[in-house]
Short mmCIF file of C-alpha atoms in Angstrom, two decimals:
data_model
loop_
_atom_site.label_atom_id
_atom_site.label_comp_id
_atom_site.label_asym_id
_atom_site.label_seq_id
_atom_site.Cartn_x
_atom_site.Cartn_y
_atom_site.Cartn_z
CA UNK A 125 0.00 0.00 0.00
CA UNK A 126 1.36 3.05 -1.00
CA UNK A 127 1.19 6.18 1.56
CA UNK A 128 0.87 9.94 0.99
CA UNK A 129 3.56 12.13 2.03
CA UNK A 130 2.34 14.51 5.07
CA UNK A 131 1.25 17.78 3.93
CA UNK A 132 1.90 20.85 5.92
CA UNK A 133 -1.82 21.81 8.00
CA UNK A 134 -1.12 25.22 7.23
CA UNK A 135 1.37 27.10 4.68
CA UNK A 136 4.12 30.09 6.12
CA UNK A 137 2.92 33.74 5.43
CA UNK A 138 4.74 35.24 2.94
CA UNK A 139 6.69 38.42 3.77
CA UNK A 140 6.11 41.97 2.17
CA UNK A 141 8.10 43.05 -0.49
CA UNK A 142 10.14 45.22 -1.72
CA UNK A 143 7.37 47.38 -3.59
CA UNK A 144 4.68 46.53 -1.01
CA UNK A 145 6.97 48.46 1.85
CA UNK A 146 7.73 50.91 -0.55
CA UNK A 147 3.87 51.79 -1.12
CA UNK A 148 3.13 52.16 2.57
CA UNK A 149 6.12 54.24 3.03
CA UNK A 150 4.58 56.76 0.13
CA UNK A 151 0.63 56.86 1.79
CA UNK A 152 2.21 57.45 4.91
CA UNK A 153 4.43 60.29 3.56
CA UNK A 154 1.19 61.53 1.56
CA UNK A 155 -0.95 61.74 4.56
CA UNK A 156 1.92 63.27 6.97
CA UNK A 157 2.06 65.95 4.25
CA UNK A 158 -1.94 65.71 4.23
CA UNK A 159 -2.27 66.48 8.29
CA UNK A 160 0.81 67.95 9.51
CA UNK A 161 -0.66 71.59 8.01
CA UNK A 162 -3.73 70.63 9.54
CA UNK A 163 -2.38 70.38 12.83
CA UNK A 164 -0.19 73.38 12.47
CA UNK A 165 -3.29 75.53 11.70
CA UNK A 166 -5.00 73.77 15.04
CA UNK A 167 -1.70 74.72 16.83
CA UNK A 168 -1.80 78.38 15.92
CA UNK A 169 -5.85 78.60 16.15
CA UNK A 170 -5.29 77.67 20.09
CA UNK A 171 -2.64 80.30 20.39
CA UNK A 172 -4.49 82.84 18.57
CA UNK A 173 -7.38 82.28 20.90
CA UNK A 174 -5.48 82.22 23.64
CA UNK A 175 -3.88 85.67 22.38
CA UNK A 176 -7.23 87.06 22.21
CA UNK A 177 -8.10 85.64 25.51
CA UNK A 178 -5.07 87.64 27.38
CA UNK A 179 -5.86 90.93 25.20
CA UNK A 180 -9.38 90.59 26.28
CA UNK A 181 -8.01 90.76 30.29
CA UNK A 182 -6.01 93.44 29.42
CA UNK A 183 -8.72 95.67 28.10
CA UNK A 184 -10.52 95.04 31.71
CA UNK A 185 -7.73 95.49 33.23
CA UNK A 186 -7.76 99.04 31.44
CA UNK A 187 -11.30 99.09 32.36
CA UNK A 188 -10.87 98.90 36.25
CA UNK A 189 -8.34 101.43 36.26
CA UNK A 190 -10.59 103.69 34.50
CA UNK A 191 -13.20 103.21 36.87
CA UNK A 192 -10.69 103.92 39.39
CA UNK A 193 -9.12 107.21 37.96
CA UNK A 194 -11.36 109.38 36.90
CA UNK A 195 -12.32 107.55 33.44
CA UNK A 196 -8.63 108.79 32.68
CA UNK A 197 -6.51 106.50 30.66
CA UNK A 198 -3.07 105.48 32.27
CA UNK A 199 0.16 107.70 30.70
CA UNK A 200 3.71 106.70 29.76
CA UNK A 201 5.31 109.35 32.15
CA UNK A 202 4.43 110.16 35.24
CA UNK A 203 4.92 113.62 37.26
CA UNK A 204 6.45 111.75 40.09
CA UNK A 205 8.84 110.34 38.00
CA UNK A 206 10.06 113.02 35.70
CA UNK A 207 13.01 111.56 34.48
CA UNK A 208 11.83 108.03 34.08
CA UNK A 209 9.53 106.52 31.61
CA UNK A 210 6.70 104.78 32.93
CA UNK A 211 4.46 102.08 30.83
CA UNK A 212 0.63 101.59 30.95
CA UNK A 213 1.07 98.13 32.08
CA UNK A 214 2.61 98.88 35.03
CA UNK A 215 -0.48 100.87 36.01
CA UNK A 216 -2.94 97.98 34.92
CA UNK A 217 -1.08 95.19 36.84
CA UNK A 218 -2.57 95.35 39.87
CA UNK A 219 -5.99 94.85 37.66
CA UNK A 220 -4.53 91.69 36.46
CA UNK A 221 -4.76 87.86 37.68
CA UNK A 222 -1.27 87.17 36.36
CA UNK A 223 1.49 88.71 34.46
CA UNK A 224 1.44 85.57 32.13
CA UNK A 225 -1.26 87.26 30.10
CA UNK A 226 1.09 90.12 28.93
CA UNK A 227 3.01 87.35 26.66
CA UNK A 228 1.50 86.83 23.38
CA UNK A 229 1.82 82.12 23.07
CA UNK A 230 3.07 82.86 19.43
CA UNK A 231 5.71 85.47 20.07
CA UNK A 232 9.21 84.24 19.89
CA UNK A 233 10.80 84.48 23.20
CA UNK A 234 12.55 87.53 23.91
CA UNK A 235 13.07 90.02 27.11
CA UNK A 236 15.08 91.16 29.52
CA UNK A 237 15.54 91.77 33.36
CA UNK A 238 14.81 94.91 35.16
CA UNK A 239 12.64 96.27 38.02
CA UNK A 240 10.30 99.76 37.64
CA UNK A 241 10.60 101.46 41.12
CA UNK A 242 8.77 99.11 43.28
CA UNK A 243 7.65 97.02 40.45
CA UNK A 244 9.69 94.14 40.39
CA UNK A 245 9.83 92.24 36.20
CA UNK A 246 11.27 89.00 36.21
CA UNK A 247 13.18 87.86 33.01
CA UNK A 248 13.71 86.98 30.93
CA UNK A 249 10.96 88.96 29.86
CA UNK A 250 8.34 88.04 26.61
CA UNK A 251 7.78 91.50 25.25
CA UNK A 252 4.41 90.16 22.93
CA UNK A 253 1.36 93.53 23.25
CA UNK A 254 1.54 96.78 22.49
CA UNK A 255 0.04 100.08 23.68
CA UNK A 256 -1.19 102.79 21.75
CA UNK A 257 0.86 106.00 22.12
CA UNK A 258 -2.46 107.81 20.79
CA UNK A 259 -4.43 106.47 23.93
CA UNK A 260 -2.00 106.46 26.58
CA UNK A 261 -0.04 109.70 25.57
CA UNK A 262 3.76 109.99 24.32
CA UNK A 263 7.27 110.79 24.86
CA UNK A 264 5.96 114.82 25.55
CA UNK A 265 2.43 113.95 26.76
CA UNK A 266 1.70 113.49 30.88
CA UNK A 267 -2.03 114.53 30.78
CA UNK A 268 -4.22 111.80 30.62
CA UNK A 269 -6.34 110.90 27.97
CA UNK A 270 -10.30 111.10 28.94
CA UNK A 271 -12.51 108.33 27.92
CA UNK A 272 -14.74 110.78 26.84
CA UNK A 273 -12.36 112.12 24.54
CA UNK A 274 -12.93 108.67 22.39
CA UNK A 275 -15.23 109.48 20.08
CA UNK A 276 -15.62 106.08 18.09
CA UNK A 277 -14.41 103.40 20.94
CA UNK A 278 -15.48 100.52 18.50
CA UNK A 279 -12.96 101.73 15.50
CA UNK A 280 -9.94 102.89 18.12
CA UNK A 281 -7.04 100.65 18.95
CA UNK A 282 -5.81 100.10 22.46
CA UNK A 283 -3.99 97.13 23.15
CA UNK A 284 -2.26 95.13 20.09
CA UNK A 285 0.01 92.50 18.98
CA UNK A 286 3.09 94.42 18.51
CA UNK A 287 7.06 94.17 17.41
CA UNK A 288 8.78 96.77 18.59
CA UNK A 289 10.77 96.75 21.94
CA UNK A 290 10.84 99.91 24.15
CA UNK A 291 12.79 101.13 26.90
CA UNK A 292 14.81 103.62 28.87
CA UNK A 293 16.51 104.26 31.99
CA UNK A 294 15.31 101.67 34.92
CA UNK A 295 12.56 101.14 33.04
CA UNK A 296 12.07 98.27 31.48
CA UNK A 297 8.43 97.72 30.60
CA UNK A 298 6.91 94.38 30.13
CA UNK A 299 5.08 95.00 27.32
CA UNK A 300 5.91 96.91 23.59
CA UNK A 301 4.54 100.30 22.59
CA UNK A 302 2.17 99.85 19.85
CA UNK A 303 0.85 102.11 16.95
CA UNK A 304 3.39 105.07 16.95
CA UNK A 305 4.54 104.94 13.29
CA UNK A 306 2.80 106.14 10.16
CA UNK A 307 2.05 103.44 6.82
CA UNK A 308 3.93 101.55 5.39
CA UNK A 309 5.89 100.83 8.44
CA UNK A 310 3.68 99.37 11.25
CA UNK A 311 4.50 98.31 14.71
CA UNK A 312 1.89 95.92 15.01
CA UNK A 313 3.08 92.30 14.27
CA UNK A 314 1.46 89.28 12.03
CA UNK A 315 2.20 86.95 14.35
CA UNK A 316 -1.60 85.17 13.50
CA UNK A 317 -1.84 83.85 10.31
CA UNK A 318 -1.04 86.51 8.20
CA UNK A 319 -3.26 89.36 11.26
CA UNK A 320 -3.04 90.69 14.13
CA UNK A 321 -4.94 90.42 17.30
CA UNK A 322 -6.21 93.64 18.47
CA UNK A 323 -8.42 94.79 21.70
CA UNK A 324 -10.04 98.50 21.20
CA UNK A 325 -11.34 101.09 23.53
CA UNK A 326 -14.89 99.52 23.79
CA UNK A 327 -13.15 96.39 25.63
CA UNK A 328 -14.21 93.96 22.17
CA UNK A 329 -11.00 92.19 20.58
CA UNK A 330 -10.53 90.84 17.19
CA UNK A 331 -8.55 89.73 14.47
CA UNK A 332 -7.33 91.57 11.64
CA UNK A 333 -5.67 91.14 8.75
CA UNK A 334 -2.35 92.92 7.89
CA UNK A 335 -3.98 94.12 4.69
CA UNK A 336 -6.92 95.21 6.32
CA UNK A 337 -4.90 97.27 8.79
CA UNK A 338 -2.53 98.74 6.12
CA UNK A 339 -5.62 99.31 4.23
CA UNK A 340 -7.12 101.65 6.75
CA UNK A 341 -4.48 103.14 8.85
CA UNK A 342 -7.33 104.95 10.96
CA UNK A 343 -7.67 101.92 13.07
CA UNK A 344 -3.78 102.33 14.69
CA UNK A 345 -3.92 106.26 14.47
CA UNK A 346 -6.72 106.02 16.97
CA UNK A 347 -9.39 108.47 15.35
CA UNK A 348 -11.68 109.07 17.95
CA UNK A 349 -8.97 110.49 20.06
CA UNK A 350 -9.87 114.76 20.34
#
């Protein structure tokens, strides 16, 4: 009697090849390129909001001290300090929660150490928001701006995204000045996809884009102010 050879109850699975690996390598490389941008637009829609969030804080901060003084807008110098500069935020900070709001999540690190009189900054310092030197007065200007004075609160910028650094003497500010040179050249920076977040007199924030702002320059020149 003749027997059959034993067969094998189940056959080896065949590795993949060459052009099978090289296949899944491509969809993977097609979808990375697919949802990386997505994810990078998520990324910078959190920070924008959270930008907006900490401009929005500032503006009530601005809005407490104004309840506090007179409806008077805080100034860059003071009369008690003739000879050194002072900055708006250093007025608003005891109106804010925490000085973590003053830096902007999408500006690039950058600051310095310093103290204002009793005002102590730590460093390094994230210099990220602007204030308007048509609101809160200039180099020359120590009398307070009136909120009355606004005429169109809605269409006048306060409080901005900003890229200039500012300083002098022992004080170093934590925050930029904002809106103090004339089209082309603007202070305020694109840090949000190609805009700017911006909180106005009213206490509403939004975003802008660069082109609207370059467009119509009235919004950093502050035209309500008398």
């Amino acid at each position: 009697m003749q027997v059959n050879p034993r067969r094998p109850c189940c056959r080896k699975a065949a590795g993949f090849t060459l052009i099978e690996l090289l296949v899944v390598i491509a969809i993977i490389a097609i979808l990375a390129a697919i949802l990386f941008p997505v994810f990078a637009r998520a990324r910078e829609n959190a920070r924008k909001a959270s930008c907006q969030s900490n401009l929005k804080q500032l503006a009530i901060g601005v809005s407490m001290y104004l309840q506090d003084y007179d409806q008077c807008f805080p100034v860059w110098f003071r009369e008690e300090y003739p000879n050194s500069p002072a900055h708006p935020t250093v007025a608003v900070s005891p109106y804010l929660k925490n000085t973590q709001i003053l830096v902007c999540p999408s500006q690039t690190p950058n600051g310095m150490d310093g103290t204002y009189k009793d005002f102590p900054i730590a460093g390094p310092v994230n210099m990220g928001y602007g204030f308007s030197y048509y609101i809160f007065g200039s180099n020359t200007a120590r009398t307070p701006t009136a909120d009355a004075q606004v005429d169109k609160p809605a269409e006048t910028v306060m409080i901005g995204d900003s890229q200039h650094c500012w300083g002098g003497g022992d004080a170093i500010p934590y925050a930029n000045t904002c809106c103090d040179t004339t089209p082309p050249t603007s202070p305020t920076a694109s840090r949000h996809s190609g805009g700017e977040n911006l909180a106005f007199v009213d206490g509403h924030v939004k975003w802008m884009a660069s082109a609207a702002l370059k467009a119509n320059w009235n919004y950093l020149r502050n035209p309500g102010v008398n």
